[in-house]
């Protein structure tokens, strides 16, 4: 490449070109070697796309090399020949472009190779639900393990080659999750088989644990496949952005199409097989896309999904009865292709995604801080048409504030709602003035000043409410789980053992919901503008919500089955849940202002001190102990936060103090 650049520059400078026999000869030898390696790669590969795409690129490089040689001979006769210069430039450019095309062909082939491994893992995960004996499980582990190892090794190698840091991080995170979940899923499959074979209680819980873990792994593998195929940095959108969610759902639906069509084409395939499940999951992903698509696209998707669902239901019934189902299967296959799209058919879902991308440019920001900036930008630029974005941002802020008001005492709630009403009124007045062409009038400027002050007041109130919730809900994230674990391991002779279990499970569920909901409020309404942190909070909060019922089900299995497998299964899920909850608290702490958090903690300690004094006066020892413990927890959280600040500070005097 360096030689070609020099040749290119010498051809363009207009001076007499020196004898290029040696540099052109070196390039020709390199090209000959490249072509040999390229054809060897083609012949040894079983990738038909590579075999089709690589020869034209090789031929282009070869032809360009001949141009260089011709130019070299002509320039030896006439160092100023314009035709020779043109050939020199075209040859150099052709080799560079052809080499680039060759590298791209090879790289895409490598990606397809990794994806084939991922799809193999997905195929095994799809049959996890039908493994019902220990022999089958042993074979399943024997089959899937080498593929998991291969995919892991390939992903580790691939991420080092990627230029986008975000893509690298996603691949590593997904692969780490798959590695963590795979032994947990196998343990869940084992406990299901044992419970079934021994006719013990907890079979339904074991089924749900196994299916949840298999689906989690499936989702992670689909995300790996999606990211592997990215060639540009498209992760600059929020993960909750409509277009990104639609793109992920479409990618997952497309990966299931072949399995669905194979099932439809096989008249012997029965209901409940992998292919039928693929159709059901395509329907789920389509609903996810419809929920975010434009109205006309959403109607078309839902109509098509309804047709596919009813046809699949009828097909399952026909096949179970042994009837002729080929006509119906063919019709269903055509509708699926129309929905998802193929090489020949553009597809309804890809069309809906394209239409949403085309029209969904600006939308209110994902955080209150971002929305405040949009609203202020609207007010600071009178006369500039922002397509109603500023007004939408204001309305989104007041909507979130109204939701937050439910967390407040009646007096403070009424005050916050009154403020929201006032802000909405001012925003509507300003929008009306701008609509009438009076955006620069004195009245409009007066409204803007009022609206700015009111919005800042609203943001301060929301920030305080959220910080108070974080202080309260994340003060102690271990006790509810510890009490639940004690209930799970309670001896069978304990009085009201099952009632105690249900009570502690209910407490754990409520605690998890509070933590997750508060975290989501921090993500949406908090002061953090860091995209990565906000996305991490949303993802981790959703994981907490999804994992809690699985931990409770695993606990119920252990409650009724005192075996090593049940113990291991429960411990696996409990540890994973603990890790996720700790991660959530860490993300939330990163997202709120440390000074505000410490001030709110101090206020909470004062409040609980009053409760302690009241308990002492009323001779309520248990209340006094509970309130004292809560004060200690608040103090410990402040200590942890201060230590974290000191660890991250580069100011010696601050650290010393």
XYZ file of C-alpha atoms in Angstrom:
657
model
C 0.000 0.000 0.000
C 2.812 2.440 0.836
C 4.448 1.757 -2.549
C 1.146 2.352 -4.347
C 0.625 5.692 -2.596
C 4.096 6.848 -3.727
C 3.381 5.727 -7.318
C 0.054 7.553 -7.253
C 1.684 10.801 -6.072
C 4.488 10.558 -8.654
C 1.923 10.087 -11.426
C 0.021 13.238 -10.390
C 2.870 15.732 -9.844
C 3.400 16.423 -13.603
C 7.184 15.914 -13.567
C 9.019 13.294 -15.581
C 8.312 9.914 -14.018
C 11.496 8.000 -13.120
C 12.007 4.352 -14.012
C 9.427 2.410 -11.976
C 10.538 -1.097 -12.885
C 11.639 -2.035 -9.355
C 8.670 -0.627 -7.339
C 6.122 -1.895 -9.895
C 7.852 -5.285 -9.910
C 7.571 -5.421 -6.100
C 3.859 -4.533 -6.282
C 3.284 -7.158 -9.005
C 4.940 -9.874 -6.903
C 2.848 -8.876 -3.885
C -0.306 -8.926 -6.046
C 0.564 -12.361 -7.473
C 0.998 -13.680 -3.941
C -2.279 -12.060 -2.834
C -4.155 -13.604 -5.775
C -2.719 -17.053 -5.041
C -3.713 -16.824 -1.364
C -7.146 -15.487 -2.377
C -7.921 -18.368 -4.729
C -6.571 -20.898 -2.211
C -8.910 -19.386 0.381
C -11.843 -19.649 -2.047
C -11.132 -23.298 -2.876
C -10.650 -24.356 0.745
C -13.732 -22.502 2.045
C -17.230 -23.960 2.232
C -18.702 -20.428 2.294
C -20.577 -20.092 -0.992
C -20.992 -16.339 -0.600
C -17.215 -15.967 -0.247
C -16.698 -18.200 -3.293
C -19.016 -15.929 -5.293
C -17.773 -12.538 -4.005
C -14.003 -13.020 -3.888
C -13.104 -13.913 -7.537
C -14.374 -10.586 -9.010
C -12.265 -8.677 -6.451
C -9.238 -10.851 -7.274
C -9.750 -10.275 -11.003
C -9.924 -6.530 -10.412
C -6.634 -6.544 -8.495
C -5.006 -8.685 -11.189
C -6.209 -6.414 -14.025
C -5.046 -3.315 -12.120
C -1.622 -4.881 -11.643
C -1.374 -5.373 -15.433
C -2.240 -1.674 -15.877
C 0.712 -0.774 -13.645
C 3.043 -2.969 -15.672
C 1.800 -1.434 -18.962
C 2.280 2.065 -17.528
C 5.811 1.164 -16.433
C 6.773 0.027 -19.970
C 5.199 3.141 -21.574
C 6.921 5.532 -19.140
C 10.330 4.050 -19.885
C 9.754 5.135 -23.501
C 8.067 8.474 -22.683
C 8.416 9.751 -19.047
C 5.746 12.432 -19.764
C 3.112 10.136 -21.372
C -0.361 11.205 -20.203
C -1.871 7.815 -21.144
C 0.776 6.046 -19.050
C 0.115 8.374 -16.097
C -3.611 7.648 -16.366
C -2.928 3.903 -16.377
C -0.592 4.320 -13.399
C -3.262 6.159 -11.400
C -6.042 3.719 -12.402
C -3.829 0.722 -11.616
C -2.816 2.021 -8.183
C -6.410 2.970 -7.327
C -7.760 -0.341 -8.653
C -5.355 -2.406 -6.551
C -6.184 -0.403 -3.406
C -9.943 -0.690 -3.971
C -9.736 -4.350 -4.993
C -7.621 -5.206 -1.953
C -10.133 -3.414 0.260
C -12.951 -5.446 -1.351
C -10.969 -8.658 -0.773
C -10.471 -7.848 2.900
C -14.160 -7.045 3.262
C -15.134 -10.367 1.604
C -12.849 -12.247 3.948
C -14.021 -10.319 7.024
C -17.688 -10.913 6.204
C -16.911 -14.604 5.749
C -15.270 -14.686 9.194
C -18.366 -13.040 10.693
C -20.629 -15.596 8.988
C -18.441 -18.369 10.411
C -18.878 -17.002 13.963
C -22.618 -16.537 13.393
C -22.931 -20.160 12.243
C -21.505 -21.159 15.614
C -23.961 -18.834 17.385
C -26.880 -20.321 15.444
C -25.708 -23.805 16.392
C -25.895 -22.775 20.057
C -29.375 -21.323 19.412
C -30.454 -24.638 17.852
C -29.400 -26.496 21.000
C -31.062 -23.929 23.272
C -34.302 -24.405 21.322
C -34.440 -28.087 22.336
C -33.615 -27.435 26.011
C -37.345 -27.537 26.762
C -37.746 -31.127 25.517
C -34.867 -32.706 27.501
C -36.609 -35.022 29.984
C -34.030 -37.636 31.027
C -30.547 -37.597 32.537
C -29.148 -39.432 29.496
C -30.597 -36.774 27.186
C -29.199 -34.043 29.442
C -25.726 -35.614 29.381
C -25.886 -35.731 25.574
C -27.162 -32.126 25.478
C -24.219 -30.923 27.594
C -21.806 -32.959 25.474
C -23.230 -31.412 22.270
C -23.571 -27.754 23.318
C -20.318 -27.377 25.302
C -17.881 -27.473 22.335
C -19.990 -24.928 20.461
C -20.137 -22.586 23.458
C -16.350 -22.879 23.802
C -15.860 -22.213 20.093
C -18.181 -19.185 20.072
C -16.490 -17.793 23.188
C -13.039 -18.188 21.628
C -14.198 -16.596 18.358
C -15.849 -13.650 20.152
C -12.704 -13.028 22.216
C -10.666 -12.902 19.004
C -13.240 -10.827 17.124
C -13.700 -8.096 19.720
C -9.991 -7.266 19.563
C -10.376 -6.455 15.847
C -13.354 -4.110 16.238
C -12.864 -0.361 15.931
C -15.999 0.627 17.883
C -15.573 0.428 21.653
C -19.346 0.129 22.194
C -19.539 -2.957 19.959
C -16.635 -4.543 21.829
C -18.275 -3.921 25.188
C -21.625 -5.363 24.070
C -20.006 -8.525 22.678
C -17.961 -9.098 25.837
C -20.920 -8.382 28.135
C -23.221 -10.751 26.232
C -20.601 -13.506 26.091
C -19.853 -13.163 29.817
C -23.580 -13.470 30.532
C -23.820 -16.616 28.388
C -20.832 -18.138 30.236
C -22.428 -17.314 33.602
C -25.890 -18.585 32.687
C -24.960 -21.821 30.891
C -24.055 -23.862 34.036
C -27.042 -22.337 35.863
C -29.373 -23.400 33.022
C -27.945 -26.940 32.963
C -28.454 -27.167 36.730
C -32.073 -25.982 36.234
C -32.608 -28.680 33.579
C -31.181 -31.275 35.975
C -33.477 -30.318 38.852
C -36.500 -30.395 36.501
C -35.629 -33.960 35.411
C -35.103 -35.114 39.011
C -38.390 -33.616 40.208
C -40.254 -35.179 37.273
C -38.678 -38.624 37.680
C -39.249 -38.682 41.442
C -42.749 -37.088 41.227
C -41.796 -34.367 43.703
C -43.432 -30.978 44.201
C -42.197 -27.952 42.236
C -42.332 -29.249 38.668
C -44.003 -26.100 37.294
C -41.470 -23.849 39.062
C -38.606 -25.921 37.625
C -40.065 -25.612 34.110
C -40.300 -21.828 34.432
C -36.735 -21.550 35.814
C -35.364 -23.609 32.938
C -37.346 -21.731 30.268
C -36.366 -18.345 31.713
C -32.661 -19.207 31.655
C -32.842 -20.692 28.143
C -34.632 -17.566 26.902
C -32.062 -15.282 28.585
C -29.256 -17.153 26.829
C -31.179 -17.051 23.534
C -31.617 -13.283 23.824
C -27.906 -12.808 24.535
C -26.902 -14.968 21.541
C -29.275 -13.029 19.260
C -27.721 -9.786 20.480
C -24.243 -11.165 19.704
C -25.397 -12.044 16.171
C -26.852 -8.553 15.709
C -23.715 -6.736 16.883
C -21.392 -8.969 14.845
C -23.159 -7.798 11.684
C -22.868 -4.083 12.451
C -20.455 -2.246 10.163
C -21.134 1.258 11.470
C -21.533 2.769 14.917
C -25.309 2.675 15.306
C -25.336 2.437 19.087
C -25.429 6.200 19.506
C -29.161 5.960 20.225
C -30.646 5.256 23.621
C -31.400 1.589 24.052
C -35.038 2.457 24.714
C -35.210 4.450 21.466
C -37.960 3.139 19.167
C -35.726 2.606 16.150
C -33.113 0.634 18.115
C -35.722 -1.581 19.778
C -37.372 -2.193 16.387
C -34.025 -3.008 14.779
C -33.202 -5.563 17.478
C -36.647 -7.178 17.214
C -36.386 -7.371 13.411
C -32.937 -8.982 13.601
C -34.253 -11.602 16.036
C -37.324 -12.302 13.844
C -35.153 -12.716 10.740
C -32.923 -15.217 12.560
C -36.004 -17.388 13.266
C -37.485 -17.362 9.745
C -35.564 -20.370 8.352
C -36.579 -22.583 11.276
C -40.221 -21.496 10.880
C -40.267 -22.139 7.111
C -38.610 -25.559 7.540
C -41.349 -26.563 9.987
C -44.076 -25.390 7.615
C -42.504 -27.279 4.694
C -42.279 -30.548 6.656
C -45.737 -32.142 6.649
C -44.593 -34.595 9.352
C -43.586 -31.825 11.789
C -45.872 -31.638 14.789
C -47.170 -28.892 17.065
C -44.764 -27.862 19.815
C -41.680 -28.426 17.675
C -38.904 -25.847 17.396
C -40.301 -24.461 14.129
C -43.722 -23.772 15.581
C -42.102 -21.991 18.527
C -40.089 -19.950 16.027
C -43.361 -18.754 14.437
C -44.768 -17.805 17.862
C -41.616 -15.854 18.680
C -41.669 -14.076 15.305
C -45.216 -13.019 16.207
C -43.986 -11.683 19.586
C -41.172 -9.708 17.960
C -43.615 -8.359 15.354
C -45.905 -7.098 18.132
C -42.898 -5.360 19.665
C -42.233 -3.614 16.339
C -45.926 -2.748 15.838
C -46.025 -1.051 19.254
C -43.370 1.415 18.037
C -44.267 1.716 14.343
C -46.294 4.418 12.580
C -50.083 3.862 12.874
C -50.618 2.589 9.301
C -47.623 0.223 9.557
C -48.781 -0.992 12.976
C -52.239 -1.837 11.593
C -50.736 -3.796 8.687
C -48.345 -5.701 10.983
C -51.107 -6.613 13.441
C -53.429 -7.741 10.631
C -50.681 -9.966 9.174
C -49.746 -11.295 12.625
C -53.398 -12.134 13.297
C -53.571 -14.090 10.010
C -50.348 -15.973 10.777
C -51.482 -16.813 14.320
C -54.872 -18.176 13.225
C -53.279 -20.137 10.346
C -50.659 -21.622 12.693
C -53.350 -22.601 15.223
C -55.382 -24.314 12.486
C -52.268 -25.990 11.092
C -51.325 -27.437 14.494
C -54.843 -28.790 14.903
C -54.841 -30.321 11.396
C -51.465 -31.984 11.864
C -52.470 -33.405 15.230
C -55.518 -34.950 13.521
C -53.419 -36.263 10.616
C -55.202 -34.142 7.985
C -53.804 -32.633 4.775
C -52.148 -29.380 5.817
C -49.860 -28.497 2.915
C -52.103 -25.813 1.387
C -52.478 -24.064 4.729
C -48.748 -24.420 5.461
C -47.873 -22.884 2.090
C -50.200 -19.932 2.739
C -48.724 -19.407 6.202
C -45.172 -19.533 4.783
C -46.051 -16.861 2.213
C -47.534 -14.609 4.900
C -44.413 -15.073 7.059
C -42.156 -14.118 4.146
C -44.320 -11.046 3.467
C -44.030 -10.078 7.124
C -40.310 -10.661 7.816
C -38.966 -10.206 4.285
C -36.580 -12.271 2.152
C -34.065 -11.526 -0.600
C -36.953 -11.390 -3.084
C -39.571 -9.700 -0.845
C -38.851 -6.420 0.947
C -41.061 -7.328 3.940
C -43.585 -5.455 6.095
C -41.372 -5.316 9.213
C -38.293 -3.874 7.424
C -40.619 -1.356 5.745
C -42.051 -0.296 9.108
C -38.524 0.174 10.462
C -37.525 2.284 7.440
C -40.644 4.470 7.749
C -40.040 5.040 11.469
C -36.408 5.973 10.784
C -37.516 8.394 8.073
C -40.080 10.235 10.199
C -38.780 9.755 13.722
C -35.924 12.243 13.699
C -36.441 14.420 16.745
C -38.200 13.206 19.862
C -38.172 14.261 23.514
C -34.960 13.282 25.303
C -34.902 10.204 27.523
C -34.058 12.031 30.759
C -35.585 15.016 32.518
C -32.255 16.854 32.275
C -32.214 16.322 28.510
C -35.830 17.448 28.212
C -35.066 20.590 30.210
C -32.296 21.406 27.728
C -34.718 20.905 24.807
C -37.324 23.116 26.479
C -34.783 25.861 27.219
C -33.492 25.664 23.639
C -37.068 26.222 22.416
C -37.461 29.253 24.690
C -34.027 30.694 23.864
C -34.722 30.657 20.110
C -37.999 32.507 19.483
C -39.217 32.241 15.925
C -37.257 29.043 15.190
C -39.568 26.160 14.219
C -38.543 23.036 16.183
C -41.581 21.004 15.010
C -43.083 21.190 18.491
C -40.141 19.410 20.145
C -39.747 21.977 22.943
C -43.445 21.818 23.832
C -43.344 17.999 23.760
C -40.335 18.059 26.104
C -42.199 20.300 28.581
C -45.282 18.035 28.484
C -43.088 14.956 29.001
C -41.502 16.599 32.066
C -44.839 17.437 33.665
C -46.134 13.945 32.893
C -43.166 12.375 34.718
C -43.596 14.835 37.589
C -47.254 13.813 37.986
C -46.163 10.171 38.205
C -43.609 11.138 40.857
C -46.244 12.985 42.874
C -47.739 9.619 43.925
C -44.659 9.116 46.128
C -45.313 12.295 48.138
C -47.498 13.132 51.166
C -50.852 14.815 50.245
C -49.710 18.423 50.869
C -46.513 18.132 48.838
C -48.343 16.160 46.130
C -50.904 18.941 45.694
C -48.118 21.526 45.479
C -46.283 19.547 42.770
C -49.445 18.973 40.719
C -50.321 22.690 40.919
C -46.840 23.494 39.613
C -47.346 21.052 36.699
C -50.696 22.657 35.834
C -49.089 26.115 35.856
C -46.197 24.959 33.619
C -48.580 23.322 31.124
C -50.666 26.506 31.013
C -47.631 28.729 30.345
C -46.234 26.335 27.707
C -49.580 26.215 25.872
C -49.816 30.029 25.938
C -46.291 30.365 24.512
C -46.971 27.777 21.791
C -50.190 29.596 20.858
C -48.380 32.949 20.592
C -45.701 31.395 18.383
C -48.368 29.767 16.217
C -49.913 33.220 15.670
C -46.527 34.726 14.761
C -46.163 36.587 18.082
C -43.190 34.598 19.386
C -41.070 37.764 19.736
C -43.737 39.887 21.438
C -43.276 41.299 24.990
C -46.025 38.955 26.233
C -44.150 35.926 24.836
C -40.872 37.032 26.461
C -42.629 37.486 29.822
C -44.103 33.972 29.572
C -40.676 32.555 28.686
C -39.119 34.056 31.824
C -41.884 32.625 34.018
C -41.665 29.233 32.315
C -37.874 29.018 32.731
C -38.124 29.642 36.479
C -41.011 27.205 36.921
C -39.224 24.452 34.986
C -36.057 24.814 37.068
C -38.170 24.683 40.236
C -39.853 21.523 38.930
C -36.518 19.831 38.174
C -35.202 20.644 41.675
C -38.314 19.142 43.300
C -38.105 16.004 41.155
C -34.411 15.600 41.967
C -35.127 15.838 45.714
C -37.983 13.317 45.551
C -35.820 10.821 43.675
C -32.797 11.227 45.959
C -35.020 10.673 49.019
C -36.375 7.480 47.419
C -32.860 6.204 46.691
C -31.790 6.855 50.290
C -34.831 4.960 51.623
C -35.103 2.050 49.161
C -31.407 1.205 48.779
C -30.421 1.577 52.442
C -30.664 -2.190 52.941
C -30.742 -4.504 49.947
C -29.608 -7.677 51.731
C -32.067 -8.252 54.610
C -35.170 -9.195 52.527
C -33.118 -11.807 50.640
C -31.488 -13.080 53.856
C -34.916 -13.516 55.471
C -36.167 -15.307 52.353
C -33.138 -17.653 52.378
C -33.803 -18.436 56.063
C -37.427 -19.260 55.175
C -36.283 -21.534 52.319
C -33.919 -23.488 54.594
C -36.345 -23.628 57.548
C -36.602 -27.195 58.970
C -39.679 -29.205 57.865
C -40.833 -29.388 61.495
C -41.158 -25.609 61.795
C -44.676 -24.355 62.563
C -46.325 -22.451 59.655
C -43.268 -23.123 57.492
C -45.061 -22.590 54.154
C -46.933 -19.526 55.411
C -43.624 -18.025 56.561
C -42.118 -18.798 53.130
C -44.982 -17.059 51.295
C -44.682 -14.005 53.552
C -40.914 -13.696 53.025
C -41.321 -14.283 49.266
C -43.918 -11.497 49.168
C -41.536 -9.171 51.050
C -38.670 -9.991 48.671
C -40.877 -9.356 45.642
C -42.034 -5.989 47.017
C -38.462 -5.013 47.898
C -37.197 -5.880 44.399
C -40.053 -3.983 42.761
C -39.324 -0.906 44.883
C -35.614 -0.995 44.026
C -36.256 -1.516 40.299
C -38.977 1.153 40.111
C -36.854 3.684 41.994
C -33.909 2.906 39.710
C -36.070 3.462 36.612
C -37.178 6.800 38.079
C -33.512 7.733 38.547
C -32.860 6.833 34.905
C -35.798 8.843 33.551
C -36.102 11.727 36.010
C -32.696 11.916 37.669
C -29.870 14.378 37.028
C -27.635 11.920 35.137
C -26.976 12.714 31.468
C -24.482 9.901 30.884
C -26.055 7.638 28.258
C -24.100 4.560 29.320
C -25.093 4.887 32.988
C -28.774 5.494 32.227
C -28.909 2.518 29.840
C -27.144 0.320 32.412
C -29.736 1.302 35.058
C -32.655 0.480 32.744
C -31.182 -2.870 31.682
C -30.230 -3.908 35.231
C -33.589 -2.822 36.708
C -35.384 -4.942 34.111
C -33.122 -7.872 35.007
C -34.012 -7.476 38.703
C -37.722 -7.527 37.840
C -37.276 -10.620 35.661
C -35.039 -12.504 38.116
C -37.030 -12.024 41.326
C -39.858 -14.484 40.472
C -37.222 -17.008 39.314
C -35.392 -16.812 42.668
C -38.705 -17.279 44.485
C -39.563 -20.314 42.316
C -36.106 -21.810 42.937
C -36.668 -21.208 46.654
C -39.999 -23.034 46.480
C -38.315 -26.002 44.784
C -35.737 -26.137 47.607
C -38.492 -25.768 50.232
C -40.058 -29.033 49.035
C -36.910 -30.898 47.939
C -33.935 -31.169 50.295
C -31.400 -32.435 47.755
C -27.950 -31.343 46.603
C -29.341 -30.408 43.179
C -32.094 -28.263 44.695
C -29.561 -26.553 46.983
C -27.174 -25.879 44.106
C -29.977 -24.624 41.852
C -31.281 -22.196 44.482
C -27.764 -20.985 45.365
C -26.988 -20.363 41.682
C -30.009 -18.137 41.144
C -29.643 -16.450 44.533
C -26.024 -15.490 43.786
C -26.950 -14.206 40.329
C -29.808 -12.147 41.844
C -27.505 -10.704 44.539
C -24.959 -9.732 41.901
C -27.596 -8.017 39.737
C -29.085 -6.112 42.698
C -25.659 -4.905 43.860
C -24.899 -3.831 40.310
C -28.173 -1.894 40.203
C -27.350 -0.039 43.429
C -23.897 0.811 42.095
C -25.349 2.230 38.849
C -27.928 4.263 40.794
C -25.226 5.687 43.071
C -23.274 6.744 39.967
C -26.343 8.513 38.574
C -27.237 10.790 41.503
C -25.389 13.751 42.974
C -23.219 12.656 45.919
C -23.741 15.869 47.889
C -27.536 15.645 47.511
C -27.423 11.978 48.539
C -25.455 12.679 51.730
C -27.711 15.618 52.665
C -30.826 13.461 52.106
C -29.264 10.648 54.176
C -28.600 13.083 57.026
C -32.218 14.246 56.903
C -33.423 10.616 56.948
C -31.213 9.870 59.983
C -32.723 12.841 61.819
C -36.223 11.595 60.951
C -35.507 8.080 62.233
C -33.937 9.537 65.376
C -37.314 11.154 66.102
C -38.974 7.748 65.521
C -36.480 6.193 67.982
C -37.251 8.766 70.660
C -40.991 8.207 70.177
C -40.503 4.429 70.506
C -38.572 4.923 73.779
C -41.292 7.208 75.145
C -44.011 4.698 74.163
C -42.026 1.734 75.547
C -41.809 -0.034 72.147
C -38.425 -1.831 72.254
C -38.782 -3.544 68.844
C -39.595 -0.240 67.118
C -36.610 1.352 68.824
C -34.287 -1.445 67.599
C -35.690 -1.305 64.029
C -35.288 2.466 63.783
C -31.781 2.380 65.270
C -30.805 -0.299 62.743
C -32.107 1.864 59.914
C -30.034 4.836 61.137
C -26.966 2.570 61.153
C -27.735 1.491 57.576
C -28.022 5.108 56.434
C -24.703 5.862 58.128
C -23.052 2.879 56.474
C -24.299 4.000 53.038
C -22.870 7.494 53.620
C -19.574 5.907 54.678
C -19.498 3.737 51.520
C -20.267 6.755 49.333
C -17.599 8.911 50.981
C -15.024 6.117 50.627
C -15.907 5.756 46.941
C -15.463 9.518 46.451
C -12.088 9.412 48.216
C -10.939 6.431 46.116
C -11.803 8.317 42.926
C -10.318 11.654 44.001
C -6.895 12.940 42.973
C -6.890 15.730 45.575
C -4.707 14.633 48.555
C -6.163 17.159 51.026
C -9.723 15.948 50.293
C -8.730 12.281 50.637
C -6.875 12.983 53.921
C -9.883 14.779 55.427
